[in-house]
PDB file of C-alpha atoms in Angstrom:
ATOM      1  CA  MET A   1     103.045 110.773 112.939  1.00 43.00           C
ATOM      2  CA  THR A   2      99.829 110.442 115.050  1.00 53.00           C
ATOM      3  CA  GLY A   3      97.134 108.641 113.172  1.00 79.00           C
ATOM      4  CA  THR A   4      99.432 107.146 110.492  1.00 91.00           C
ATOM      5  CA  THR A   5      98.751 103.701 109.061  1.00 94.00           C
ATOM      6  CA  VAL A   6     101.435 101.122 108.684  1.00 95.00           C
ATOM      7  CA  ARG A   7     100.721  99.532 105.295  1.00 96.00           C
ATOM      8  CA  ARG A   8     101.289  96.019 104.017  1.00 96.00           C
ATOM      9  CA  ILE A   9     104.504  95.712 101.999  1.00 97.00           C
ATOM     10  CA  THR A  10     104.024  93.981  98.649  1.00 97.00           C
ATOM     11  CA  VAL A  11     106.456  91.094  97.961  1.00 96.00           C
ATOM     12  CA  VAL A  12     108.202  89.690  94.914  1.00 95.00           C
ATOM     13  CA  GLY A  13     105.686  87.920  92.729  1.00 95.00           C
ATOM     14  CA  GLU A  14     102.983  90.562  93.087  1.00 97.00           C
ATOM     15  CA  GLU A  15     102.166  92.172  89.756  1.00 97.00           C
ATOM     16  CA  ILE A  16     102.277  95.858  90.848  1.00 98.00           C
ATOM     17  CA  LEU A  17     106.111  95.393  91.532  1.00 98.00           C
ATOM     18  CA  ARG A  18     106.614  94.506  87.821  1.00 97.00           C
ATOM     19  CA  ARG A  19     105.054  97.439  86.046  1.00 95.00           C
ATOM     20  CA  ASP A  20     106.051 101.053  85.397  1.00 97.00           C
ATOM     21  CA  CYS A  21     104.314 103.210  87.913  1.00 98.00           C
ATOM     22  CA  ARG A  22     102.043 106.032  86.673  1.00 97.00           C
ATOM     23  CA  GLU A  23     103.195 109.652  86.802  1.00 97.00           C
ATOM     24  CA  ALA A  24     101.791 111.894  89.498  1.00 97.00           C
ATOM     25  CA  THR A  25      99.589 114.618  87.884  1.00 96.00           C
ATOM     26  CA  THR A  26      96.617 115.748  89.989  1.00 94.00           C
ATOM     27  CA  GLU A  27      97.889 114.504  93.362  1.00 95.00           C
ATOM     28  CA  PHE A  28     100.165 117.400  94.193  1.00 97.00           C
ATOM     29  CA  GLY A  29      99.170 119.422  97.284  1.00 97.00           C
ATOM     30  CA  THR A  30      96.374 117.089  98.293  1.00 97.00           C
ATOM     31  CA  PRO A  31      95.774 115.776 101.802  1.00 97.00           C
ATOM     32  CA  GLU A  32      95.646 112.245 100.349  1.00 97.00           C
ATOM     33  CA  LEU A  33      99.246 112.501  99.042  1.00 98.00           C
ATOM     34  CA  SER A  34     100.522 113.921 102.386  1.00 97.00           C
ATOM     35  CA  ARG A  35      98.758 111.080 104.187  1.00 97.00           C
ATOM     36  CA  LEU A  36     100.262 108.472 101.804  1.00 98.00           C
ATOM     37  CA  ILE A  37     103.749 109.908 102.401  1.00 98.00           C
ATOM     38  CA  GLU A  38     103.235 109.892 106.239  1.00 98.00           C
ATOM     39  CA  ASP A  39     101.984 106.283 106.064  1.00 98.00           C
ATOM     40  CA  MET A  40     105.016 105.311 103.946  1.00 98.00           C
ATOM     41  CA  PHE A  41     107.381 106.757 106.554  1.00 98.00           C
ATOM     42  CA  ALA A  42     105.583 104.795 109.315  1.00 96.00           C
ATOM     43  CA  THR A  43     105.745 101.656 107.201  1.00 97.00           C
ATOM     44  CA  LEU A  44     109.390 102.245 106.511  1.00 97.00           C
ATOM     45  CA  ASP A  45     110.129 102.707 110.219  1.00 95.00           C
ATOM     46  CA  VAL A  46     108.454  99.472 111.180  1.00 94.00           C
ATOM     47  CA  ALA A  47     110.158  97.565 108.398  1.00 95.00           C
ATOM     48  CA  GLU A  48     113.549  98.922 109.395  1.00 93.00           C
ATOM     49  CA  GLY A  49     114.401  99.936 105.803  1.00 95.00           C
ATOM     50  CA  ALA A  50     116.215 102.730 104.098  1.00 97.00           C
ATOM     51  CA  GLY A  51     113.722 103.613 101.376  1.00 98.00           C
ATOM     52  CA  LEU A  52     110.292 102.666 100.150  1.00 98.00           C
ATOM     53  CA  ALA A  53     108.548 103.044  96.835  1.00 98.00           C
ATOM     54  CA  ALA A  54     104.758 103.584  96.507  1.00 98.00           C
ATOM     55  CA  ASN A  55     104.236 100.303  94.643  1.00 98.00           C
ATOM     56  CA  GLN A  56     105.761  98.547  97.688  1.00 98.00           C
ATOM     57  CA  VAL A  57     102.617  99.643  99.592  1.00 98.00           C
ATOM     58  CA  ASP A  58     100.407  98.645  96.640  1.00 98.00           C
ATOM     59  CA  VAL A  59      99.975 102.199  95.272  1.00 98.00           C
ATOM     60  CA  ASP A  60     100.574 102.788  91.534  1.00 98.00           C
ATOM     61  CA  LEU A  61     102.341 106.108  91.710  1.00 98.00           C
ATOM     62  CA  ARG A  62     105.832 107.387  90.829  1.00 98.00           C
ATOM     63  CA  LEU A  63     106.772 108.266  94.396  1.00 98.00           C
ATOM     64  CA  PHE A  64     109.403 107.037  96.838  1.00 98.00           C
ATOM     65  CA  ILE A  65     110.642 108.112 100.213  1.00 98.00           C
ATOM     66  CA  TRP A  66     113.886 107.660 102.170  1.00 98.00           C
ATOM     67  CA  ASN A  67     114.982 107.838 105.755  1.00 98.00           C
ATOM     68  CA  MET A  68     118.483 106.558 106.315  1.00 97.00           C
ATOM     69  CA  GLU A  69     121.972 107.375 107.510  1.00 95.00           C
ATOM     70  CA  ASP A  70     124.961 107.135 105.077  1.00 94.00           C
ATOM     71  CA  GLU A  71     128.376 105.804 105.861  1.00 95.00           C
ATOM     72  CA  TRP A  72     129.533 109.259 106.887  1.00 96.00           C
ATOM     73  CA  GLY A  73     126.888 109.627 109.523  1.00 95.00           C
ATOM     74  CA  THR A  74     124.673 112.037 107.606  1.00 95.00           C
ATOM     75  CA  ARG A  75     120.946 111.516 108.012  1.00 97.00           C
ATOM     76  CA  HIS A  76     118.903 111.715 104.741  1.00 97.00           C
ATOM     77  CA  ARG A  77     115.102 111.934 104.905  1.00 98.00           C
ATOM     78  CA  GLY A  78     112.737 112.952 102.162  1.00 98.00           C
ATOM     79  CA  HIS A  79     110.375 112.107  99.324  1.00 98.00           C
ATOM     80  CA  ILE A  80     110.271 112.664  95.563  1.00 98.00           C
ATOM     81  CA  LEU A  81     107.551 112.271  92.919  1.00 98.00           C
ATOM     82  CA  ASN A  82     108.062 111.523  89.229  1.00 98.00           C
ATOM     83  CA  PRO A  83     111.794 110.989  89.788  1.00 98.00           C
ATOM     84  CA  VAL A  84     114.179 110.737  86.848  1.00 98.00           C
ATOM     85  CA  LEU A  85     117.612 109.329  87.453  1.00 96.00           C
ATOM     86  CA  ALA A  86     120.164 111.626  85.707  1.00 96.00           C
ATOM     87  CA  PRO A  87     122.833 109.793  83.617  1.00 93.00           C
ATOM     88  CA  LEU A  88     126.304 110.097  84.975  1.00 89.00           C
ATOM     89  CA  PRO A  89     129.074 111.493  82.846  1.00 84.00           C
ATOM     90  CA  PRO A  90     131.585 108.669  81.920  1.00 81.00           C
ATOM     91  CA  GLY A  91     134.350 110.248  83.952  1.00 80.00           C
ATOM     92  CA  ARG A  92     132.247 110.161  87.144  1.00 79.00           C
ATOM     93  CA  ARG A  93     130.924 106.713  86.801  1.00 81.00           C
ATOM     94  CA  ARG A  94     132.534 104.417  89.454  1.00 89.00           C
ATOM     95  CA  LEU A  95     130.839 101.199  90.408  1.00 92.00           C
ATOM     96  CA  ALA A  96     130.616 100.106  94.025  1.00 93.00           C
ATOM     97  CA  GLU A  97     129.845  96.455  94.810  1.00 95.00           C
ATOM     98  CA  GLU A  98     127.954  96.339  98.087  1.00 95.00           C
ATOM     99  CA  PRO A  99     125.348  94.111  99.784  1.00 95.00           C
ATOM    100  CA  GLU A 100     121.845  95.164  98.996  1.00 96.00           C
ATOM    101  CA  GLY A 101     118.471  94.021 100.236  1.00 96.00           C
ATOM    102  CA  CYS A 102     114.820  94.891  99.684  1.00 97.00           C
ATOM    103  CA  LEU A 103     111.705  95.094 101.853  1.00 97.00           C
ATOM    104  CA  SER A 104     109.778  93.341  99.086  1.00 97.00           C
ATOM    105  CA  VAL A 105     112.311  90.515  99.080  1.00 96.00           C
ATOM    106  CA  PRO A 106     112.328  90.089 102.836  1.00 94.00           C
ATOM    107  CA  GLY A 107     115.474  88.660 104.342  1.00 92.00           C
ATOM    108  CA  PRO A 108     118.422  88.218 102.016  1.00 94.00           C
ATOM    109  CA  TYR A 109     121.185  90.726 101.154  1.00 95.00           C
ATOM    110  CA  LEU A 110     123.348  90.014  98.049  1.00 95.00           C
ATOM    111  CA  THR A 111     126.135  92.000  96.379  1.00 95.00           C
ATOM    112  CA  VAL A 112     124.989  94.363  93.627  1.00 96.00           C
ATOM    113  CA  ALA A 113     127.208  96.723  91.531  1.00 95.00           C
ATOM    114  CA  ARG A 114     125.836 100.259  91.300  1.00 96.00           C
ATOM    115  CA  PRO A 115     127.382 103.661  90.618  1.00 95.00           C
ATOM    116  CA  ASP A 116     128.470 105.311  93.910  1.00 95.00           C
ATOM    117  CA  LEU A 117     126.962 108.634  92.819  1.00 96.00           C
ATOM    118  CA  ALA A 118     123.286 109.465  91.843  1.00 97.00           C
ATOM    119  CA  THR A 119     121.256 112.502  91.020  1.00 97.00           C
ATOM    120  CA  VAL A 120     117.477 112.386  90.749  1.00 98.00           C
ATOM    121  CA  HIS A 121     115.206 115.130  89.404  1.00 98.00           C
ATOM    122  CA  GLY A 122     111.486 115.285  90.208  1.00 98.00           C
ATOM    123  CA  LYS A 123     108.906 117.153  92.318  1.00 98.00           C
ATOM    124  CA  ASP A 124     108.041 117.485  95.978  1.00 98.00           C
ATOM    125  CA  LYS A 125     104.541 116.780  97.311  1.00 98.00           C
ATOM    126  CA  ASP A 126     103.413 120.272  96.400  1.00 98.00           C
ATOM    127  CA  GLY A 127     104.706 120.054  92.772  1.00 98.00           C
ATOM    128  CA  ASN A 128     107.840 122.070  93.296  1.00 98.00           C
ATOM    129  CA  PRO A 129     110.923 121.035  91.287  1.00 98.00           C
ATOM    130  CA  LEU A 130     113.320 118.927  93.407  1.00 98.00           C
ATOM    131  CA  THR A 131     116.837 117.610  92.789  1.00 98.00           C
ATOM    132  CA  VAL A 132     118.379 115.083  95.140  1.00 98.00           C
ATOM    133  CA  GLU A 133     122.026 114.056  95.009  1.00 97.00           C
ATOM    134  CA  GLY A 134     123.567 111.182  96.860  1.00 96.00           C
ATOM    135  CA  ARG A 135     126.813 109.329  97.060  1.00 95.00           C
ATOM    136  CA  GLY A 136     127.695 105.969  98.565  1.00 96.00           C
ATOM    137  CA  TYR A 137     124.897 104.214 100.398  1.00 96.00           C
ATOM    138  CA  PHE A 138     122.440 107.086  99.735  1.00 98.00           C
ATOM    139  CA  ALA A 139     123.179 106.910  96.019  1.00 97.00           C
ATOM    140  CA  ARG A 140     122.427 103.208  96.158  1.00 97.00           C
ATOM    141  CA  CYS A 141     119.131 103.927  97.875  1.00 98.00           C
ATOM    142  CA  LEU A 142     118.115 106.485  95.200  1.00 98.00           C
ATOM    143  CA  GLN A 143     118.902 104.055  92.377  1.00 98.00           C
ATOM    144  CA  HIS A 144     117.205 101.134  94.170  1.00 98.00           C
ATOM    145  CA  GLU A 145     113.945 103.055  94.650  1.00 98.00           C
ATOM    146  CA  SER A 146     114.057 104.459  91.095  1.00 98.00           C
ATOM    147  CA  ASP A 147     114.289 100.889  89.867  1.00 98.00           C
ATOM    148  CA  HIS A 148     111.117 100.001  91.795  1.00 98.00           C
ATOM    149  CA  LEU A 149     109.150 102.661  89.984  1.00 98.00           C
ATOM    150  CA  ALA A 150     110.208 101.084  86.642  1.00 97.00           C
ATOM    151  CA  GLY A 151     109.088  97.655  87.750  1.00 98.00           C
ATOM    152  CA  ARG A 152     112.595  96.298  88.598  1.00 97.00           C
ATOM    153  CA  LEU A 153     113.832  94.664  91.796  1.00 97.00           C
ATOM    154  CA  TYR A 154     117.461  94.367  92.936  1.00 97.00           C
ATOM    155  CA  VAL A 155     117.242  90.600  92.274  1.00 96.00           C
ATOM    156  CA  ASP A 156     116.881  91.422  88.575  1.00 96.00           C
ATOM    157  CA  ARG A 157     120.451  92.721  88.638  1.00 95.00           C
ATOM    158  CA  LEU A 158     121.854  89.403  89.819  1.00 95.00           C
ATOM    159  CA  SER A 159     122.914  86.416  87.862  1.00 94.00           C
ATOM    160  CA  GLN A 160     120.277  83.650  87.527  1.00 96.00           C
ATOM    161  CA  ARG A 161     122.142  81.563  90.088  1.00 95.00           C
ATOM    162  CA  GLU A 162     122.330  84.390  92.608  1.00 95.00           C
ATOM    163  CA  ARG A 163     118.675  85.266  92.049  1.00 94.00           C
ATOM    164  CA  LYS A 164     117.648  81.745  92.881  1.00 95.00           C
ATOM    165  CA  ARG A 165     119.826  81.891  95.968  1.00 94.00           C
ATOM    166  CA  ALA A 166     118.122  85.133  97.072  1.00 94.00           C
ATOM    167  CA  LEU A 167     114.659  83.731  96.575  1.00 94.00           C
ATOM    168  CA  ARG A 168     115.485  80.539  98.482  1.00 95.00           C
ATOM    169  CA  ALA A 169     116.854  82.753 101.348  1.00 94.00           C
ATOM    170  CA  MET A 170     113.712  84.823 101.265  1.00 94.00           C
ATOM    171  CA  ALA A 171     111.516  81.752 101.566  1.00 94.00           C
ATOM    172  CA  GLU A 172     113.576  80.658 104.606  1.00 95.00           C
ATOM    173  CA  GLN A 173     113.577  84.088 106.303  1.00 93.00           C
ATOM    174  CA  ARG A 174     110.264  85.765 105.425  1.00 92.00           C
ATOM    175  CA  ASP A 175     108.251  84.437 108.303  1.00 93.00           C
ATOM    176  CA  GLU A 176     110.774  85.711 110.800  1.00 93.00           C
ATOM    177  CA  VAL A 177     110.926  89.082 108.996  1.00 92.00           C
ATOM    178  CA  PHE A 178     107.157  89.373 108.937  1.00 92.00           C
ATOM    179  CA  ALA A 179     106.919  88.528 112.695  1.00 92.00           C
ATOM    180  CA  ARG A 180     109.454  91.237 113.488  1.00 92.00           C
ATOM    181  CA  ARG A 181     107.540  93.789 111.460  1.00 91.00           C
ATOM    182  CA  ALA A 182     104.242  92.771 113.087  1.00 91.00           C
ATOM    183  CA  ALA A 183     105.813  93.158 116.591  1.00 92.00           C
ATOM    184  CA  ARG A 184     107.152  96.621 115.703  1.00 90.00           C
ATOM    185  CA  THR A 185     103.708  97.652 114.311  1.00 90.00           C
ATOM    186  CA  GLU A 186     102.053  96.457 117.482  1.00 90.00           C
ATOM    187  CA  ALA A 187     104.603  98.419 119.609  1.00 89.00           C
ATOM    188  CA  ARG A 188     103.857 101.635 117.573  1.00 85.00           C
ATOM    189  CA  GLN A 189     100.141 101.112 118.048  1.00 83.00           C
ATOM    190  CA  ALA A 190     100.643 100.698 121.778  1.00 83.00           C
ATOM    191  CA  ASP A 191     102.482 104.041 121.785  1.00 79.00           C
ATOM    192  CA  GLY A 192      99.485 105.543 119.923  1.00 73.00           C
ATOM    193  CA  ARG A 193     101.537 106.578 116.867  1.00 65.00           C
ATOM    194  CA  THR A 194      99.731 104.379 114.362  1.00 58.00           C
ATOM    195  CA  ARG A 195      96.532 102.592 113.694  1.00 56.00           C
TER     196      ARG A 195
END
């Protein structure tokens, strides 16, 4: 991670979070793409999140990363470009209602219903085909990040009343969240892991 850059995380209200991200085409195998992915992992670490989409660091690209532990203690870490969330067969579709938050909506966690199983097809950074399957919290992460690349935030899945509640909570908590991220970035820089 030496020499990685912690990037600014975009927040609700910024236009890039509201549009479909562009497909990766010529980026595969480039040093710039590898650097972006490394920077995203550094940013995710500082922000203490589970996943991060490229538009959350102000890059218009169908790419997201994840680094999280599920409820069974399994660590999941990776990236995917041009992801497509596979539809679930009706017999395997079971909704789980769990608290969900977002680095671009700093602070609040509200209950969102999502399927407890997810499969995403796409490509790795070198353009090789990639399929990622998740259940439970990891499935939620894959769906949440896929939503980002289509210009949707978790608050869009809430009722109007709950959405307003989330945005009020964000307004109250964001300064504290930003201060914590800044302190973690400073600590990483002191360790020489970022710039």
